[in-house]
Backbone as CSV, one residue per row, in Angstrom:
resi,resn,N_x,N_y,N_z,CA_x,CA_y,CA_z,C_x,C_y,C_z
1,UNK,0.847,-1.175,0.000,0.000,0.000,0.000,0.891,1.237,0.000
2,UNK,0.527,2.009,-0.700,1.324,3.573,-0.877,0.819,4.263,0.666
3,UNK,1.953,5.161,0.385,1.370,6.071,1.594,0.246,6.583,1.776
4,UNK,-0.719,6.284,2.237,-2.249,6.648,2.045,-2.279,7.687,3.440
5,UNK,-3.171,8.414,3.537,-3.113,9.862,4.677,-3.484,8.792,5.742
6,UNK,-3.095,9.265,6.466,-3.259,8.674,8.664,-4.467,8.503,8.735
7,UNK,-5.382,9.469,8.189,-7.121,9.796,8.970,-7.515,8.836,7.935
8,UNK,-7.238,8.366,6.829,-8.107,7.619,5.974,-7.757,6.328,6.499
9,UNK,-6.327,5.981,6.692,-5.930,4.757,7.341,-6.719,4.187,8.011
10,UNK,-7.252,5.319,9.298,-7.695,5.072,10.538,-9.386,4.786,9.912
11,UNK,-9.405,5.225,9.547,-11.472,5.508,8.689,-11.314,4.353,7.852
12,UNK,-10.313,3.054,7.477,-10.313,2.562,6.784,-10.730,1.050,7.539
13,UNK,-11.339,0.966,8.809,-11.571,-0.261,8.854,-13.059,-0.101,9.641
14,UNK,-14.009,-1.032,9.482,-15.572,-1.078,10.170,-15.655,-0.725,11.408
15,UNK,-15.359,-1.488,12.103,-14.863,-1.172,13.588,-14.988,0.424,14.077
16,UNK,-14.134,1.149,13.316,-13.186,2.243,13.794,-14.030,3.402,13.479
17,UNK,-15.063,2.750,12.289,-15.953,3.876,11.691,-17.541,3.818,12.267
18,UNK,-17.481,2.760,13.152,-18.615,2.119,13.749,-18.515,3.219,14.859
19,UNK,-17.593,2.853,15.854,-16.694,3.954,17.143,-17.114,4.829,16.592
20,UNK,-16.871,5.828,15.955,-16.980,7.146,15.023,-18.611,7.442,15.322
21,UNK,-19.477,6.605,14.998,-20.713,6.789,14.669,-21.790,6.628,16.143
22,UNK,-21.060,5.922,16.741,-21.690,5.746,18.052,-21.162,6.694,19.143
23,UNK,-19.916,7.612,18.931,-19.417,8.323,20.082,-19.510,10.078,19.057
24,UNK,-20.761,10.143,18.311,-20.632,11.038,17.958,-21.874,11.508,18.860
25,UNK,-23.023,11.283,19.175,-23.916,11.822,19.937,-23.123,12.374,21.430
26,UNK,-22.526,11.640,22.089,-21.993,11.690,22.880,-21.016,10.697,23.599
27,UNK,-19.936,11.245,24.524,-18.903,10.373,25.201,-19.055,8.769,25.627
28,UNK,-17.944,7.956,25.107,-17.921,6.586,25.499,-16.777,6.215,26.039
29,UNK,-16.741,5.530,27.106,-15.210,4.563,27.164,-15.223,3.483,26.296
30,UNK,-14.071,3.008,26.006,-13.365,1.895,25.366,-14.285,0.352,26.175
31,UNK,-14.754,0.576,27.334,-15.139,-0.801,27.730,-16.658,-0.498,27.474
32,UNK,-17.238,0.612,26.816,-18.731,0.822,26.892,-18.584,0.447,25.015
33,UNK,-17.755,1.188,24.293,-17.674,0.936,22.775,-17.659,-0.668,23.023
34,UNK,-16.592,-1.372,24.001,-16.501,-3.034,23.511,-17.785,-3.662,23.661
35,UNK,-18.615,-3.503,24.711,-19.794,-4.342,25.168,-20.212,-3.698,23.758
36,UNK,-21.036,-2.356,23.703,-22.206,-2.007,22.116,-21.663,-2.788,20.968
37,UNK,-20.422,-2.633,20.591,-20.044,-3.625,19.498,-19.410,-5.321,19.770
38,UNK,-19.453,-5.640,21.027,-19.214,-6.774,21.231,-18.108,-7.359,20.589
39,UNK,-16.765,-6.915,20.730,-15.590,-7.149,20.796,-14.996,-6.627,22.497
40,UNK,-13.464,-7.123,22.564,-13.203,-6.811,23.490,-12.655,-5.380,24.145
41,UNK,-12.457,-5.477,25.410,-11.773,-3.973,26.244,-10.925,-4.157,25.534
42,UNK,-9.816,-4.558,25.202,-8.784,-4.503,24.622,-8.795,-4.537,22.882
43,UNK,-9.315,-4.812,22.461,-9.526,-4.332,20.995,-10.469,-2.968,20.961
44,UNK,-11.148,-2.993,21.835,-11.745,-1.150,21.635,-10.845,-0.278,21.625
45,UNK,-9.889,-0.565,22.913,-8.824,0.134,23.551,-7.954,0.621,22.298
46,UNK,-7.537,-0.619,21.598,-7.054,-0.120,20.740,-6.728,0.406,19.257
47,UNK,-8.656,0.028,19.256,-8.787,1.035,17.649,-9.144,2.408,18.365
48,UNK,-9.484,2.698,19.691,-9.689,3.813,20.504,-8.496,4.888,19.895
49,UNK,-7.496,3.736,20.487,-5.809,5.053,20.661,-5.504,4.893,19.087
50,UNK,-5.924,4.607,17.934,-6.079,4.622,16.356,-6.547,6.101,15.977
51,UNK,-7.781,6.257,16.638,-8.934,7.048,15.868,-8.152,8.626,17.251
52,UNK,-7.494,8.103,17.794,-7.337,9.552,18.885,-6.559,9.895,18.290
53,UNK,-4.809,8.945,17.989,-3.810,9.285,17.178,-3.697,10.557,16.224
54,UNK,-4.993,10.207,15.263,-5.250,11.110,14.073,-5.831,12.273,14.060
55,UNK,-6.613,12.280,15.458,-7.494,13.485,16.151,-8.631,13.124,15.458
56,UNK,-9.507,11.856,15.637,-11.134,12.216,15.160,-11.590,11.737,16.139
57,UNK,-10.972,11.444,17.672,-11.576,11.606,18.650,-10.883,12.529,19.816
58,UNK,-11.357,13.078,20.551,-11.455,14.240,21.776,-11.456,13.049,23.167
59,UNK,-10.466,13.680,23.870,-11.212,13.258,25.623,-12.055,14.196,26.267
60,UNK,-13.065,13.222,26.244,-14.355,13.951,26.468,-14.568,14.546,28.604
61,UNK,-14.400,13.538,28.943,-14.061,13.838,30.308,-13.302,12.174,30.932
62,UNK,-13.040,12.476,31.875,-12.310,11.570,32.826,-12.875,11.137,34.008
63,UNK,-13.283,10.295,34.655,-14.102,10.416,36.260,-13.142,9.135,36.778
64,UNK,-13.757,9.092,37.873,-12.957,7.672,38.257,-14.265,7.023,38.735
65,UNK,-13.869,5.242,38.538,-15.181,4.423,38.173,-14.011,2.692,38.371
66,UNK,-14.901,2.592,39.821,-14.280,0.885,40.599,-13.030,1.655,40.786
67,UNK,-12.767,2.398,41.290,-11.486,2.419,41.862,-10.241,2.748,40.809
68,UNK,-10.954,3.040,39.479,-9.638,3.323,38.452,-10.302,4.734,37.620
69,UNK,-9.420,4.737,36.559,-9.808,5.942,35.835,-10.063,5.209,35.043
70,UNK,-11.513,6.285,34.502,-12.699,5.469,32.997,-11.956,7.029,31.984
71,UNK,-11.781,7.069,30.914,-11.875,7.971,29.650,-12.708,8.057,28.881
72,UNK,-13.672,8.879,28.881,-14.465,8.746,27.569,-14.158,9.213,26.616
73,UNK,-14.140,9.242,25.453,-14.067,10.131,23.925,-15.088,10.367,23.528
74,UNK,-15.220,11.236,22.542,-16.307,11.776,21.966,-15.601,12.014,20.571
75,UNK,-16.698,11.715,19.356,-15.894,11.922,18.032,-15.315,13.515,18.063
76,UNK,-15.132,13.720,17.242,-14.501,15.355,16.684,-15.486,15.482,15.390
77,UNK,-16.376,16.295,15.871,-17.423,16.346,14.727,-16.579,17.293,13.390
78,UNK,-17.402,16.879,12.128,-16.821,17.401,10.841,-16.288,16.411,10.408
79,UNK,-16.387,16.291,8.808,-16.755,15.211,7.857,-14.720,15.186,7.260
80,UNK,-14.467,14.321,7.642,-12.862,14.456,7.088,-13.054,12.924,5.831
81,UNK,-14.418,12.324,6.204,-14.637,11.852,4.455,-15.055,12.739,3.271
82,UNK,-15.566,13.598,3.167,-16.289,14.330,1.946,-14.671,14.406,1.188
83,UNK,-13.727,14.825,1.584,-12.855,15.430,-0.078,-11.758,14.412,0.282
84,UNK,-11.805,13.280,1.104,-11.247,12.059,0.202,-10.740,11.753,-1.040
85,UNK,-10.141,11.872,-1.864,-9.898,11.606,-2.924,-8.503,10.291,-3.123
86,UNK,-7.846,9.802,-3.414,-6.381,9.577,-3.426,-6.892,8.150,-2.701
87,UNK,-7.898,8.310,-1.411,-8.078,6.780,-0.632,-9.148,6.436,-1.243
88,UNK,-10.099,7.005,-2.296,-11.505,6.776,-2.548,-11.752,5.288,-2.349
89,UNK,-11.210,4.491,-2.724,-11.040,2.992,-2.950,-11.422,2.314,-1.936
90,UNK,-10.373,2.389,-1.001,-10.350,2.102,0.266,-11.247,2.842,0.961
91,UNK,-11.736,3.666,0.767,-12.542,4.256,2.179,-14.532,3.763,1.434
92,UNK,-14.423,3.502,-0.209,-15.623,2.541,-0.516,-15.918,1.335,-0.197
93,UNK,-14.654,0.645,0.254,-14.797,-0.453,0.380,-14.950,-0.849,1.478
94,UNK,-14.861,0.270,2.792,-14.973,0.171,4.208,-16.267,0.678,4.044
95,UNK,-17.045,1.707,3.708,-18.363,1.746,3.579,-19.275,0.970,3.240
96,UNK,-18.861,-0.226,2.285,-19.564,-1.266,1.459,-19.954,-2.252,2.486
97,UNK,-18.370,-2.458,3.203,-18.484,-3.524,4.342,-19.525,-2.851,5.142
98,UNK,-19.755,-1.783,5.415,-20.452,-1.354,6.965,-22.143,-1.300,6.165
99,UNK,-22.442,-0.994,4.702,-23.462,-1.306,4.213,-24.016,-2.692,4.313
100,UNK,-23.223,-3.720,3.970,-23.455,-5.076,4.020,-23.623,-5.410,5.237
101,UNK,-22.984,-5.468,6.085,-23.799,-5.762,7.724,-25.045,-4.830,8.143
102,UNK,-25.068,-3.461,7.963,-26.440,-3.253,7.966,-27.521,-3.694,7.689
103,UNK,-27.083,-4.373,6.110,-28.393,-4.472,4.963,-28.844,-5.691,5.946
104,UNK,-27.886,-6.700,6.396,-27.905,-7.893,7.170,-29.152,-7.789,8.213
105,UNK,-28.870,-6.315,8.927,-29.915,-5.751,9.781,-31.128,-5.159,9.847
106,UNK,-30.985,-4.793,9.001,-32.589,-4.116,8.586,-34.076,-4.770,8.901
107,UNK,-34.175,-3.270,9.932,-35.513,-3.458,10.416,-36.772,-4.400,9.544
108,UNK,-37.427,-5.308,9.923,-38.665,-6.218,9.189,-39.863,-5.297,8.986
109,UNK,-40.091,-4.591,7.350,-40.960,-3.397,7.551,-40.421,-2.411,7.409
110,UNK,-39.138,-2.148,8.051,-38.668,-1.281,7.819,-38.533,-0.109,6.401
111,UNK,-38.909,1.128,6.233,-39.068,1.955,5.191,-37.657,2.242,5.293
112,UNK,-37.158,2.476,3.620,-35.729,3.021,3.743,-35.830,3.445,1.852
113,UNK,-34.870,3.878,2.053,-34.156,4.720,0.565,-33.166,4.115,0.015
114,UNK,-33.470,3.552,-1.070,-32.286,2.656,-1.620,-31.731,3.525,-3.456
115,UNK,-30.509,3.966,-3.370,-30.336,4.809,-4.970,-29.033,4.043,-5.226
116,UNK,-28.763,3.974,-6.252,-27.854,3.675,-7.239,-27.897,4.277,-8.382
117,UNK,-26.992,4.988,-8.962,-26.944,6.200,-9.870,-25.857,6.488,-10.457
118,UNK,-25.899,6.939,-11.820,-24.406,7.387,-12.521,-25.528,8.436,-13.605
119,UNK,-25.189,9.452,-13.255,-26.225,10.393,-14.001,-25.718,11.431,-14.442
120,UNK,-26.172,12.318,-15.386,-25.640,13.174,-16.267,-26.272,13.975,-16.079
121,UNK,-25.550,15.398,-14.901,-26.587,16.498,-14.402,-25.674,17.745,-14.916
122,UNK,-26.644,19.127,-14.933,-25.493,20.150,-15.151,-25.059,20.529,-14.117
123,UNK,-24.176,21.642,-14.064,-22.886,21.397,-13.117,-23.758,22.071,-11.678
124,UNK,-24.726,23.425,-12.192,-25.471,23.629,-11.142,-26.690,22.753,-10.023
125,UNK,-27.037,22.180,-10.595,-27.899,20.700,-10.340,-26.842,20.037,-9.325
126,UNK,-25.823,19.821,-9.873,-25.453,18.933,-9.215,-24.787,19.204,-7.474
127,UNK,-24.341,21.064,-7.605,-24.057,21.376,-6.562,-25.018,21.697,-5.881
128,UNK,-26.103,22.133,-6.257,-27.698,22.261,-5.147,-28.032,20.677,-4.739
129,UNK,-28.051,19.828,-5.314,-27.806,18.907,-4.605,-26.296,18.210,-3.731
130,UNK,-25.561,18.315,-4.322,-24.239,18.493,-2.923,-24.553,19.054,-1.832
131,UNK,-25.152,20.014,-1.952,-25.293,20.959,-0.712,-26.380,20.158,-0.076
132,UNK,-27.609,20.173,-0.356,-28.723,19.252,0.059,-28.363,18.000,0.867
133,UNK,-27.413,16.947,-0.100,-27.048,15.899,0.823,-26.329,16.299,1.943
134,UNK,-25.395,17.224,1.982,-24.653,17.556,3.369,-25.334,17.965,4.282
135,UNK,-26.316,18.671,3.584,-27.059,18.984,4.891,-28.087,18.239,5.541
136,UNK,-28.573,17.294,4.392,-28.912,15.938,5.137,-28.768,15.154,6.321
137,UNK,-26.803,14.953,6.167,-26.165,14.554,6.791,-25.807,14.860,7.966
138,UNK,-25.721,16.374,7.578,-25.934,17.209,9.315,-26.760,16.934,9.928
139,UNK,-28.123,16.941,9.280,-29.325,17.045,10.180,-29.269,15.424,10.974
140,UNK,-29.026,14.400,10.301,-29.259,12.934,10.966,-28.360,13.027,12.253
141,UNK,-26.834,13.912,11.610,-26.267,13.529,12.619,-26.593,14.537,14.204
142,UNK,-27.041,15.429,13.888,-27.199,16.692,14.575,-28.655,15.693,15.575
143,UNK,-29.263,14.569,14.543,-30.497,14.311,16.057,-29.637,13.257,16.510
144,UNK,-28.751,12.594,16.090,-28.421,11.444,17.040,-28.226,11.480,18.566
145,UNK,-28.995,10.005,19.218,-28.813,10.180,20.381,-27.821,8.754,20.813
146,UNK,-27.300,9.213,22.251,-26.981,7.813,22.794,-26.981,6.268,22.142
147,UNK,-26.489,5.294,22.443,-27.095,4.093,21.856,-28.242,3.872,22.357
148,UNK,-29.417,3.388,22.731,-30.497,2.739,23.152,-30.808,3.629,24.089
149,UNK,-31.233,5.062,23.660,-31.894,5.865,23.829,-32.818,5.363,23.982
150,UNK,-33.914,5.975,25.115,-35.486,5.587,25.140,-36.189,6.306,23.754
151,UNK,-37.160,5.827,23.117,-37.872,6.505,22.345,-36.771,7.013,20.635
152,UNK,-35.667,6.273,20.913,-35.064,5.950,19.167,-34.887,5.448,18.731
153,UNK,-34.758,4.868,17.049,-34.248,3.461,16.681,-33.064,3.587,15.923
154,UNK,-32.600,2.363,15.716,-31.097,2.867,14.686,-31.796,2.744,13.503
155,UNK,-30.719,3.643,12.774,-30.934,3.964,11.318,-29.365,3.881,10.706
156,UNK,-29.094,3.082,9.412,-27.985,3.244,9.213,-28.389,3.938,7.766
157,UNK,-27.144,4.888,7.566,-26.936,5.214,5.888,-25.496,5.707,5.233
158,UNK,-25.260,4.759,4.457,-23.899,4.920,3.756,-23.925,5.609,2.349
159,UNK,-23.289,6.834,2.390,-23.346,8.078,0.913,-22.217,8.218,0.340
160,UNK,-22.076,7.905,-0.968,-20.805,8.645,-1.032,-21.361,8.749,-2.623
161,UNK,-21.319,10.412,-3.246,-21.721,10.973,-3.616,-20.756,12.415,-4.695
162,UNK,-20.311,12.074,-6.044,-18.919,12.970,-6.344,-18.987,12.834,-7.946
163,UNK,-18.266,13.851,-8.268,-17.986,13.635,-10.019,-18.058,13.031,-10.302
164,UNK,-17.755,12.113,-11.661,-16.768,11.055,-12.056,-16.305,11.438,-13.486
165,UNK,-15.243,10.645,-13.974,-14.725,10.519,-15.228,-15.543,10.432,-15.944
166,UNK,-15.687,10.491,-17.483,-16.619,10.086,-18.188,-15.552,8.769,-18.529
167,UNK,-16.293,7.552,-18.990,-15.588,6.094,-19.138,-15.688,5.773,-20.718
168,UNK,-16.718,7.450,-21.139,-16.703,6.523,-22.419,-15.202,7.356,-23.331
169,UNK,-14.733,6.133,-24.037,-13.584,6.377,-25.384,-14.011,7.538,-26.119
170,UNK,-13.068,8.317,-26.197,-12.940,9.104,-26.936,-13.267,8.625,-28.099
171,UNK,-14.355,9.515,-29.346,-14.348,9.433,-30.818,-12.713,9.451,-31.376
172,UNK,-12.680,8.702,-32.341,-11.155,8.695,-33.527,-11.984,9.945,-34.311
């Protein structure tokens, strides 16, 4: 692998982007991330000191808890996926994975939004909608609560949303 940037490294595995998504409402320790995702204190621990390394998590506060010190983190809100470029690959293919265990999950009944698209918009179109999805994105993330909040359910959604090449050959 080429030198790929630190923060994409770190954004580059399920786990780490899972952490991300659950300590963005608010502060978790490493032994509260292991039980919600059901791996261990010690593998939280240490995609924990991964995602701090790079700064996309904060120490949120410190207390002491049984006689030791607990740490919580809290993500570092702001999207350090949107202008990705260089990891695109890798950071689709960690989204794909975290799509595919969702899809695994999905509520019975459940209403959802499913797009797949390669479309030919003009250039203004396409940034009124850029803007639209981000702010989408704000808004979901802006209500998230706790894990197993009273009165919420999970919702997962994976976007990734950008130019592209045109693929077709040039006329001779």
């Amino acid at each position: 692998m080429t030198e790929t940037d630190p923060v994409l490294r770190a954004l580059a595995h399920p786990v780490r982007l899972k952490m991300l998504n659950l300590m963005w409402p608010g502060p978790l320790s490493a032994a509260e991330l292991a039980r919600e995702l059901g791996i261990s204190h010690a593998l939280a621990s240490q995609h924990l000191r991964r995602l701090d390394a790079v700064g996309l998590v904060e120490l949120a506060e410190e207390r002491i808890r049984r006689g030791g010190r607990e740490r919580r983190y809290m993500t570092v809100h702001g999207s350090p996926l949107s202008d990705q470029r260089e990891g695109a690959p890798l950071l689709a293919e960690t989204l794909a994975h975290s799509l595919r265990e969702r899809a695994g999950r999905r509520a019975e009944g459940g209403e959802g939004v499913t797009v797949d698209a390669e479309l030919w918009v003009d250039p203004r179109t396409w940034e009124d909608i850029r803007v639209r999805l981000a702010e989408i994105a704000a808004e979901l993330h802006d209500a998230a609560r706790s894990p197993h909040t009273p009165d919420t359910v999970p919702v997962g959604i994976s976007m990734m949303a950008f130019p592209v090449q045109d693929a077709t050959p040039p006329e001779r």
